[in-house]
XYZ file of C-alpha atoms in Angstrom:
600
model
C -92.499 190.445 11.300
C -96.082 190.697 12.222
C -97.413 188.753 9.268
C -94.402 185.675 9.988
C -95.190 185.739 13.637
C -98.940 184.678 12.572
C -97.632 182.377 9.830
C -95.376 180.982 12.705
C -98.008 180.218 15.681
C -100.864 178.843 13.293
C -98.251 176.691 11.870
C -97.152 175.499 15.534
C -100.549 174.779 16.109
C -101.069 172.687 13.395
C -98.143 170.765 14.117
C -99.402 170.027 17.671
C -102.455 168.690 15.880
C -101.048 166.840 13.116
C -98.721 164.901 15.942
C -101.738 164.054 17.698
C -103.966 163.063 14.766
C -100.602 161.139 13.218
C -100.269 159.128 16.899
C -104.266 158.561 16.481
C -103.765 156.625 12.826
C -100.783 154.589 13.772
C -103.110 152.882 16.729
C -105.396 151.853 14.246
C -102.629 150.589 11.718
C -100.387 149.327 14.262
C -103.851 147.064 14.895
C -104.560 146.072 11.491
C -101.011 144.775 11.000
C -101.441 142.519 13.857
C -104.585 141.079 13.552
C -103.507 140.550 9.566
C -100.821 138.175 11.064
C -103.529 136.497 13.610
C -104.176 133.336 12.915
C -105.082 132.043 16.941
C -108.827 132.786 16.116
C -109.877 133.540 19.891
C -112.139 136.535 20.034
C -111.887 136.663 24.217
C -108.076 137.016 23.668
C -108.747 139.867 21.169
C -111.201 141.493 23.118
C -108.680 141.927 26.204
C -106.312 143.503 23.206
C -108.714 145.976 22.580
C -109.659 146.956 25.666
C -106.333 147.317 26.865
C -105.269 149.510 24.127
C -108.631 151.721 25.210
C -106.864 151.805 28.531
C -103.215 152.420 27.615
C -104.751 155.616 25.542
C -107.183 157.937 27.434
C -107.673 160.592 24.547
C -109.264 157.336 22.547
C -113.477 157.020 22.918
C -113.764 153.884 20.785
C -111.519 150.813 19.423
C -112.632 148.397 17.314
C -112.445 145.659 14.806
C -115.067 145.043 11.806
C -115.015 141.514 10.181
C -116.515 140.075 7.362
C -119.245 136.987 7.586
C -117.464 134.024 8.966
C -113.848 135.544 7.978
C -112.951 135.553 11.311
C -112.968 132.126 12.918
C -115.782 130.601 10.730
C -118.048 130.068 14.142
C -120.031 133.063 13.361
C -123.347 131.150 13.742
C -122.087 130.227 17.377
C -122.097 134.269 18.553
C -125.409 135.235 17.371
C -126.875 137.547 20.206
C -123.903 137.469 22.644
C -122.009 140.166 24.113
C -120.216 142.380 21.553
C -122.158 140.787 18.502
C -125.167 141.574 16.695
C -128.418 139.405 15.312
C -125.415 137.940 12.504
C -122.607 136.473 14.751
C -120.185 138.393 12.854
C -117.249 139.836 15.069
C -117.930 143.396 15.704
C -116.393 144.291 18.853
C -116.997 147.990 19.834
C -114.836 149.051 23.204
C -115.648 152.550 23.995
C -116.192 154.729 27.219
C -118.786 157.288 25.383
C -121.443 156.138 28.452
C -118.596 156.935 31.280
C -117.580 153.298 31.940
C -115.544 150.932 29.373
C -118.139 148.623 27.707
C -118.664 146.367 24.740
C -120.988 146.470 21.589
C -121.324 145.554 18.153
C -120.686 148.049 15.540
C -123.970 149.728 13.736
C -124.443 150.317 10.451
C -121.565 149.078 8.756
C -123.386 147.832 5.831
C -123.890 151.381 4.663
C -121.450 153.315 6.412
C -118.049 155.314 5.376
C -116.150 154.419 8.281
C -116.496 150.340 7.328
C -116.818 150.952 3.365
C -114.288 153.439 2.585
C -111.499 151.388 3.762
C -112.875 148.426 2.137
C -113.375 150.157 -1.054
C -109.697 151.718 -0.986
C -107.884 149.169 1.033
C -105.964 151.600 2.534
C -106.199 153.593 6.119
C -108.618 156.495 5.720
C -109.628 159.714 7.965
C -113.294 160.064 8.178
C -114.508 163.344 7.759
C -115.463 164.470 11.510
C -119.322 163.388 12.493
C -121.647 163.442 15.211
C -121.876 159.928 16.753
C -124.331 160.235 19.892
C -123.894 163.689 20.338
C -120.264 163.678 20.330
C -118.461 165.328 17.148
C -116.095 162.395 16.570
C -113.406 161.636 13.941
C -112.607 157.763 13.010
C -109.120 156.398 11.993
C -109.868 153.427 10.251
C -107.373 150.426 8.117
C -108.095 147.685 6.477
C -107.227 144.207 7.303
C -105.738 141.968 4.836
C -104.501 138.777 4.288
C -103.523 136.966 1.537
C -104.128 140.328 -0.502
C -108.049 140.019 0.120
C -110.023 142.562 2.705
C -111.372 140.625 5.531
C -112.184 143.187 7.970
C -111.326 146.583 9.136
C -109.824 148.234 12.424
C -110.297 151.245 14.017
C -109.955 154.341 16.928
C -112.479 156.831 17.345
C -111.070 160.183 18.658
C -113.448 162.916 20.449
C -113.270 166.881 18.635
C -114.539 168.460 21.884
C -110.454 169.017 23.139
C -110.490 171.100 19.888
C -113.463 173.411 21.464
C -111.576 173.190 24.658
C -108.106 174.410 23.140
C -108.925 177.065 21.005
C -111.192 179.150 23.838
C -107.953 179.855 25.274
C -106.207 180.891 22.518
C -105.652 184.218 21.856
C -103.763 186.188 19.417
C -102.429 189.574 19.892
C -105.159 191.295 22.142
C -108.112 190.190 21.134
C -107.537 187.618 18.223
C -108.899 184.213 18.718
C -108.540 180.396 16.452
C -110.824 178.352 15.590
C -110.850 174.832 13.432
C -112.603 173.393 10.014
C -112.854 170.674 8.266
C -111.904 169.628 5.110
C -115.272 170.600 3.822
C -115.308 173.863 5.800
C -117.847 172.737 9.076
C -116.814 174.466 11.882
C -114.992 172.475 14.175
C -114.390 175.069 17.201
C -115.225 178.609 17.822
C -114.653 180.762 21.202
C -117.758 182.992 21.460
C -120.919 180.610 19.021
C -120.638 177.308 20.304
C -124.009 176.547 18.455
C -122.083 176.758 15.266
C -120.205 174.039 15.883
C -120.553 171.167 13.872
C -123.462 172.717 11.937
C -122.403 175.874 10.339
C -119.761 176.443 7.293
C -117.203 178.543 6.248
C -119.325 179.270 2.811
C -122.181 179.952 5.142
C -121.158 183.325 5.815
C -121.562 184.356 2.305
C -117.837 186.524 2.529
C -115.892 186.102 -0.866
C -112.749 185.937 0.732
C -113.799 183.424 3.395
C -115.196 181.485 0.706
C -111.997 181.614 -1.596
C -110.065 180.528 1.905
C -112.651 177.208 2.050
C -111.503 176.499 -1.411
C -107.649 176.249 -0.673
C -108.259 174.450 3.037
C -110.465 171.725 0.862
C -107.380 171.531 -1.059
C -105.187 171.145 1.497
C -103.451 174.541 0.967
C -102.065 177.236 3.339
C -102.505 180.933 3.174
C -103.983 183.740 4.670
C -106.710 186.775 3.551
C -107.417 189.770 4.294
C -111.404 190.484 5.194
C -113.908 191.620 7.459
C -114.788 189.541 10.438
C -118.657 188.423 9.882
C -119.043 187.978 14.262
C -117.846 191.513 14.990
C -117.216 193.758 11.530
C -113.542 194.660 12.425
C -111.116 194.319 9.872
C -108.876 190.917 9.925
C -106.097 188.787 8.836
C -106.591 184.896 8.649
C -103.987 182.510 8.330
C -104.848 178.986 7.622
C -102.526 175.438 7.876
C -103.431 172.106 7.240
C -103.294 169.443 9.709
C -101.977 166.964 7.557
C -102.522 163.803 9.862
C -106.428 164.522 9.900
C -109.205 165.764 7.900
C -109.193 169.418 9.349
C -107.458 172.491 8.993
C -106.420 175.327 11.837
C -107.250 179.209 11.467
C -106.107 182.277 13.610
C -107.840 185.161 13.054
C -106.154 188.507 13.916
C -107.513 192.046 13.495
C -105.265 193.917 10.980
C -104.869 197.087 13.449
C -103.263 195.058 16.402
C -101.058 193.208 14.244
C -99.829 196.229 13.003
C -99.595 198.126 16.052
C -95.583 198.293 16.559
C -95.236 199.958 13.102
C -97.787 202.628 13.644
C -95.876 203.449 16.934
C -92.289 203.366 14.699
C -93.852 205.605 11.660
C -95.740 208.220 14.640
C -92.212 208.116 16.561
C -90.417 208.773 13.103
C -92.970 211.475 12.281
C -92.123 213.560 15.249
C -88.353 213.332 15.420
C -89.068 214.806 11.618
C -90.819 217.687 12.664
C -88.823 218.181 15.169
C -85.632 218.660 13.541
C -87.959 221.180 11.349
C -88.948 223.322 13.658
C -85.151 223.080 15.132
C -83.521 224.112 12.229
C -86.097 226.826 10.748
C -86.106 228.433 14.380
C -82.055 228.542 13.887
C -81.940 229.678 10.775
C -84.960 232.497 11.431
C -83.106 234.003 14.727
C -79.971 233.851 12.585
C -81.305 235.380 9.628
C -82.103 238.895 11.212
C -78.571 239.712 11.703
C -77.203 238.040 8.696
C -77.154 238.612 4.774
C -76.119 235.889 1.839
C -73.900 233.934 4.542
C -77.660 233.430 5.642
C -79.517 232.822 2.975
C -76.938 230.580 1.755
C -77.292 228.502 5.055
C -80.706 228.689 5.228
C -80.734 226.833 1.552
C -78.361 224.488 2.969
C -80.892 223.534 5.812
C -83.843 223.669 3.896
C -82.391 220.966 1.186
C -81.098 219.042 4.298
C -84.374 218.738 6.225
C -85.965 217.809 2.469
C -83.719 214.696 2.154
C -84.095 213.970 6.180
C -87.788 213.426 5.627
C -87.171 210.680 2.700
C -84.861 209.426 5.002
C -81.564 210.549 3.416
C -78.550 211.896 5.737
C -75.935 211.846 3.214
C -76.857 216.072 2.518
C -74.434 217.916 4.011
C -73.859 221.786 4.697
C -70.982 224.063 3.442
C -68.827 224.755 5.563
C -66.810 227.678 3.991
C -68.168 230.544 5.662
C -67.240 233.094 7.989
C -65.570 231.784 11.349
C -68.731 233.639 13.308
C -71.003 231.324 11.656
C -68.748 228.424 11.039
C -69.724 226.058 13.982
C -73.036 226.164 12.870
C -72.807 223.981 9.598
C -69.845 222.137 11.444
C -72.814 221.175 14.197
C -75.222 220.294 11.994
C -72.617 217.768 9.356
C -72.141 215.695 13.172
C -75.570 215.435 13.611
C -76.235 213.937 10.788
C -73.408 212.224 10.782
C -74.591 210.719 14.076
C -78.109 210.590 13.041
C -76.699 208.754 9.647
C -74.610 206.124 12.090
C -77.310 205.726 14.811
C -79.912 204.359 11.797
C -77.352 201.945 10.114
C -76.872 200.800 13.614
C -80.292 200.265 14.691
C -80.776 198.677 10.935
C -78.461 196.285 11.902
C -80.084 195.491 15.344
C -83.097 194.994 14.163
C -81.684 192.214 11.332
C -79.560 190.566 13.964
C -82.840 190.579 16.483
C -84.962 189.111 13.443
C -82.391 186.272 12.567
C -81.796 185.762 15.774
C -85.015 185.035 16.872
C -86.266 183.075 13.822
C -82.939 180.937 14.118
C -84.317 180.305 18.126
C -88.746 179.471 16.601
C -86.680 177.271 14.049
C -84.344 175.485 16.507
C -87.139 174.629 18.985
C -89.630 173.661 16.326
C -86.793 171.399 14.637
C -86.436 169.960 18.118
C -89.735 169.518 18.764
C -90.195 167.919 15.348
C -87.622 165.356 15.646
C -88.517 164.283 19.138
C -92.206 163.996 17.506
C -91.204 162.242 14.395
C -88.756 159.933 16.217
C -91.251 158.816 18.617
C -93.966 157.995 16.215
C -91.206 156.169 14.050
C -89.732 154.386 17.232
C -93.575 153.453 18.549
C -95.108 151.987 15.686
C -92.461 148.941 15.562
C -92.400 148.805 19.265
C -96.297 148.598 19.341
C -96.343 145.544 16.288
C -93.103 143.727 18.745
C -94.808 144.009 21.857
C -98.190 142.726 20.231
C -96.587 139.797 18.619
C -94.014 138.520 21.677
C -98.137 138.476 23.715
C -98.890 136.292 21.190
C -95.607 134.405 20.950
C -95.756 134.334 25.160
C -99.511 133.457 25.282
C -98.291 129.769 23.545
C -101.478 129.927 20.786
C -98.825 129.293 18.059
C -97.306 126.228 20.305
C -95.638 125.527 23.797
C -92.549 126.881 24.048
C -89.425 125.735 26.108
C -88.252 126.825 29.322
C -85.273 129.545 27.403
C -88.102 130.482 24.855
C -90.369 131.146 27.620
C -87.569 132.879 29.117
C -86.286 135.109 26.432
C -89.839 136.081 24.903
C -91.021 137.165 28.555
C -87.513 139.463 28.502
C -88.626 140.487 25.166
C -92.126 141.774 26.086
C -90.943 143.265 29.389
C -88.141 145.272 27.695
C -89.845 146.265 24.963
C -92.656 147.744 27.225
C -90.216 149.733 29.287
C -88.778 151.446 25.973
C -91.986 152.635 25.176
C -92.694 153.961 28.536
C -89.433 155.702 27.952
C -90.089 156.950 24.878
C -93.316 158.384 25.957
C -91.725 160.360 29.080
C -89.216 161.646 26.779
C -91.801 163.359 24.737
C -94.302 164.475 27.330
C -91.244 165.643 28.918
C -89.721 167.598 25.789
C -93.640 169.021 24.972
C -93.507 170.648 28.412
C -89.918 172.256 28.133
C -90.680 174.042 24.640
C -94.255 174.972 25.459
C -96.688 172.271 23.622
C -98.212 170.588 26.098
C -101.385 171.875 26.862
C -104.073 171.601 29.434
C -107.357 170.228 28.886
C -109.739 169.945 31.703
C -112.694 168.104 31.929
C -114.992 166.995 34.423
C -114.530 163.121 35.128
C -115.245 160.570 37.739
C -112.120 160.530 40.080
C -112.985 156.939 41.196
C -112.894 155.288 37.737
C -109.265 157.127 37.277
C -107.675 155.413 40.666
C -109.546 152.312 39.191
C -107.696 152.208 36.478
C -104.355 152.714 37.691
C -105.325 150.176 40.659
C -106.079 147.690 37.516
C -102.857 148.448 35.957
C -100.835 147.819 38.511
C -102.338 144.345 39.418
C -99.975 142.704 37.760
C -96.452 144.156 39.121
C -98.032 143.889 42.183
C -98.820 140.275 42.136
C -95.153 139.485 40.931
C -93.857 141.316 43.476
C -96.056 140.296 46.391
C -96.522 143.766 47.774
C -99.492 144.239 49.826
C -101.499 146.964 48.060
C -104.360 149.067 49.344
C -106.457 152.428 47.725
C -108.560 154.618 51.093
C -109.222 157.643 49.057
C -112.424 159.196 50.808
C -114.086 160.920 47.080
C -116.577 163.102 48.315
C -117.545 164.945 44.694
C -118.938 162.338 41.769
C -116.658 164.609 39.315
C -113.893 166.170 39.438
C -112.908 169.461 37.307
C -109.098 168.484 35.862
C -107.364 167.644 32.576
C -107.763 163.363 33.269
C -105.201 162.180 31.259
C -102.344 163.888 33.246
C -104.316 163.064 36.863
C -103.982 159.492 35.229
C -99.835 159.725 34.574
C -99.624 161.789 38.156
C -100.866 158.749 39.988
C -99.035 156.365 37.522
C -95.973 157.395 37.541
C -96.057 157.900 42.088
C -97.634 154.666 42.509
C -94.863 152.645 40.106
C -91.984 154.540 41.409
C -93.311 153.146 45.009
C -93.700 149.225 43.773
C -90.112 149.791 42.223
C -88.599 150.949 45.082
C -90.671 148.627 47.646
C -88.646 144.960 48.304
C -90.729 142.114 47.663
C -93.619 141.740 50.486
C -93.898 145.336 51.675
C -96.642 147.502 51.152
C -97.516 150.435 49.431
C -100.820 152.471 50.565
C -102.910 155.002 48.129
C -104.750 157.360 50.375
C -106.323 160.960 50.433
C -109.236 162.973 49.999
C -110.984 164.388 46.652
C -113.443 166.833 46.975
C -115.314 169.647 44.946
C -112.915 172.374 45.868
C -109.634 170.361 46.308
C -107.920 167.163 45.350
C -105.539 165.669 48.065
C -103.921 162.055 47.643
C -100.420 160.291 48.774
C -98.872 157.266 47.610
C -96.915 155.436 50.870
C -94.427 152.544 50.339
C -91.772 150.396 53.365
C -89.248 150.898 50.421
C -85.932 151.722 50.472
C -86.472 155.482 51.836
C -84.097 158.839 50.502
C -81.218 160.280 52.509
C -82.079 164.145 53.290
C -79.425 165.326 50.814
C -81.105 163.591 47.609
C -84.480 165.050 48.660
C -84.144 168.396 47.194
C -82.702 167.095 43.912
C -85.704 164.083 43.519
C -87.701 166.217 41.137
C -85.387 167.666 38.590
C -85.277 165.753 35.457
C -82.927 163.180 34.709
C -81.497 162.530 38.330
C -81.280 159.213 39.409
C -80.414 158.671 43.460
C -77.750 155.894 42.348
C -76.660 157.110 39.110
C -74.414 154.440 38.559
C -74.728 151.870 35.533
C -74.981 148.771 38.212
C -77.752 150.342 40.116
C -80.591 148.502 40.832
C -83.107 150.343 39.566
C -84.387 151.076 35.833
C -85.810 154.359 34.452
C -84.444 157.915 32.689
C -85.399 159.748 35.942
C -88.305 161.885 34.021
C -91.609 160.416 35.939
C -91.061 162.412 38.695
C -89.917 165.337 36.705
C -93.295 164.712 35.171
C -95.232 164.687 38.171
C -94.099 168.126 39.142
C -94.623 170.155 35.929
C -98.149 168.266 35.793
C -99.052 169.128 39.140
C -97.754 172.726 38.577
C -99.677 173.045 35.475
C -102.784 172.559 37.375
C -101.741 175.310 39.986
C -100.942 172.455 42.496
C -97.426 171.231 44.402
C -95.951 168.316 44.692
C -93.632 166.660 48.262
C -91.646 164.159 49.880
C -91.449 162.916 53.294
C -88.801 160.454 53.248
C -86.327 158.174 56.115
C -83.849 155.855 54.811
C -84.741 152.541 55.155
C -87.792 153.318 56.517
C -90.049 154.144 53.234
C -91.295 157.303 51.826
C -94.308 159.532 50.988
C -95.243 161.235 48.143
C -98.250 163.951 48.195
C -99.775 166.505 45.750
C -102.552 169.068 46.319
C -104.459 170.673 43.667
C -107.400 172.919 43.332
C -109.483 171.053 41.306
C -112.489 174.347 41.033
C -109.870 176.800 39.613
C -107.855 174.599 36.666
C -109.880 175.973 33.870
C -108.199 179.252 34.887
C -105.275 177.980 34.643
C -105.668 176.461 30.916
């Protein structure tokens, strides 16, 4: 049970990994399918693409395209020098945010380098094996564009390793067992106590046979686990090992031996004793007996001794005779329903134990099934959503041709809807991470302002078409903030959306609060409809809608605010409503943005 438990966890682990890394390389496909189909030829239009799908995904540093000379639009000689291209013209857009702000550059070194040649070479998507890229370790997802069966360019995300570093400080195992992360080729990826070996050191470094016989089978793409000493402390260790089959790495958990084995030392001491102790009981029986006694006695006394021989191999089938005098008959008669008893009591707790083992293997294997389905289905129901939503922007954006008032009309309906599904889909499996225990919290230092920036930018356009009067006071007193970014970013999303949805054309919604080094304070305030004091209590819990029927007015699953709360609450915060009907509402959260790396 030990050793599965271990198998179990570093397994789960990878998993969470692989989903990630798997979500990573469809981005970069998804892009290489659409900009094989392409044929408009404006880079500006492109360069909004990519720097909207920088946007749309925070755990992204980099997206970008790589074309060959002129295979773009031909105008090559028309770039030279310009913004996002180099001394050749070619088009080499590089969006990233690895200075703090999004910007624009050409790509570097793609003459020589694996990231641009590989997937030329294979013409097929490839991992590259992690790097340091301006001080950042960095892995690249990178496809190949093709059309007409020849390679004309190349499209890719690059994906910071530091969240690796980040998650696996935190993670223990048992008492004092810890994880860590390699490469393919062994470099060590993560490690809780030498951060200095990060990115520089290897697994064959240590010069440890077994250690070295593990970086075999993880360059292989194996599984496993050995048993060795632990190089960093000398104590005596089991580690397991799992591929993350999505990217070029592998996950480890190291446990020492003694803790994993702890609960069966404690059954085999506990064991021990009741053994003795039913030696000493029945010798100190048999001895007081034995004065006053002849062969009845002795005969008794062999009966005991062959008894408490087969107790200690764990035999209770030995009985004593019976047939002796009536003085001394209750004796033997006491002892047979002891270990009759004793003999029932262990079948029963045999059978405990089984049904507690299946039992809770059949629970690990129903929420990893459900977990993995939820995973797989969303990467499966993405990827086309991603490639329809892509091509109805192109379709709507009239580069293939005008279209007519219905075409217009039904492509617009087509982008819209097909937005809103993947919105959906994406609650429904932040939403399912947090209720079986995957999601994880990553916290980070970051600018608050460019956050609300970027929500205010995203919401530009609902606004507009809605004509609500929208304003942002947040007084930011700290330059960074201390919090995992990527959930401050869906906090303020999904508050500030469910107030334009709920607001009537030409009312107002207002973003306002404090942020500060020891605290984080904002509200969201719309002249919307307003909630009746009996839905209040019910507004967070997932899937309620106020008007539940299928005519309402309103679209959504009722997870956002769901969301909201077990973000906030990860961080330690809360999460309320102030609310009059018909007069508007207002949504606040409070967290402590000094104390969420405790809370990790």
């Amino acid at each position: 049970m030990a050793y599965q438990q271990s198998i179990e966890m570093t397994k789960n682990y990878a998993n969470y990994f692989d989903g990630n890394a798997r979500k990573n390389q469809a981005i970069a496909t998804t892009i290489s399918t659409a900009m094989s189909n392409y044929d408009s030829a404006d880079r500006n239009e492109v360069n909004d693409m990519l720097k909207g799908i920088l946007l749309e995904n925070p755990q992204l540093i980099g997206v970008y395209l790589g074309y060959e000379p002129n295979a773009f639009d031909g105008r090559d000689a028309d770039f030279i020098g310009t913004e996002g291209h180099d001394g050749t013209g070619r088009f080499l857009p590089f969006w990233n945010t690895i200075n703090g702000p999004i910007s624009v550059e050409p790509l570097e070194d793609y003459e020589t380098s694996e990231y641009y040649q590989l997937p030329k070479e294979l013409q097929q998507t490839v991992v590259i094996e992690p790097y340091f890229y301006r001080g950042i370790l960095v892995v690249s997802y990178v496809s190949p564009i093709m059309r007409n069966g020849e390679f004309v360019g190349i499209s890719g995300v690059d994906v910071s390793l530091e969240y690796f570093d980040e998650i696996m400080s935190n993670v223990t195992a048992f008492e004092s067992g810890y994880t860590f992360v390699t490469s393919n080729s062994g470099i060590l990826l993560s490690h809780p106590e030498h951060k200095e070996w990060i990115g520089t050191k290897k697994l064959d470094d240590f010069g440890v046979a077994e250690i070295s016989e593990m970086a075999t089978d993880i360059r292989d793409g194996k599984r496993g686990y050995i048993e060795t000493i632990d190089p960093d402390n000398g104590r005596e260790v089991v580690m397991f090992y799992e591929p993350i089959n999505g990217g070029t790495y592998s996950f480890v958990l190291c446990a020492p031996k003694d803790e994993m084995l702890a609960g069966v030392t404690v059954l085999r001491n506990r064991l021990l004793f009741m053994s003795l102790f039913s030696i000493v009981l029945v010798g100190g029986v048999a001895y007081m007996v034995g004065r006053s006694t002849d062969q009845t006695i002795k005969k008794m006394l062999d009966d005991f001794r062959l008894i408490s021989d087969n107790a200690l191999t764990g035999n209770f089938d030995t009985r004593a005779d019976t047939n002796v005098q009536i003085d001394f008959k209750k004796i033997p008669v006491g002892l047979n329903q002891i270990l009759d008893n004793m003999g029932k009591l262990t079948k029963e707790n045999e059978k405990a134990m089984d049904a507690l083992l299946h039992a809770k293997i059949e629970a690990e294997n129903a929420d990893r099934t459900k977990a993995d389905f939820i995973s797989n289905m969303s990467h499966e129901l993405r990827t086309p959503l991603t490639l329809i939503i892509g091509f109805s922007d192109i379709l709507d954006s009239e580069h293939y041709g005008a279209l007519n008032e219905d075409q217009k009309k039904y492509t617009s309906s087509v982008l819209k809807n097909a937005n809103h599904l993947l919105e959906l889909i994406t609650d429904l499996l932040d939403f399912s991470n947090t209720e079986v225990g995957t999601m994880e919290l990553h916290s980070n230092d970051f600018s608050a302002a460019d956050a609300i920036d970027e929500i205010e930018a995203l919401m530009i356009p609902i606004v507009s078409e809605k004509d609500i009067d929208m304003t942002y006071n947040v007084d930011i007193a700290a330059p960074t903030i201390k919090a995992d970014v990527i959930k401050f970013k869906q906090i303020l999303y999904h508050l500030v959306n469910n107030a334009i949805k709920f607001t009537d054309q030409g009312g107002s919604v207002v973003v306002g609060g404090k942020v500060s080094d020891e605290s984080l304070h904002i509200f969201v305030k719309d002249t919307g409809v307003g909630i009746s004091p009996e839905n209040l209590d019910k507004l967070f819990n997932p899937f309620y809608q106020v008007d539940a029927s299928s005519t309402r007015g309103y679209g959504g699953t009722g997870l956002g605010l769901a969301l909201v709360r077990k973000f906030v609450e990860m961080h330690g915060g809360e999460v309320w409503v102030e609310s009059e009907l018909g007069e508007g509402s207002t949504f606040t959260f409070a967290i402590p943005t000094d104390q969420v790396a405790d809370k990790e």
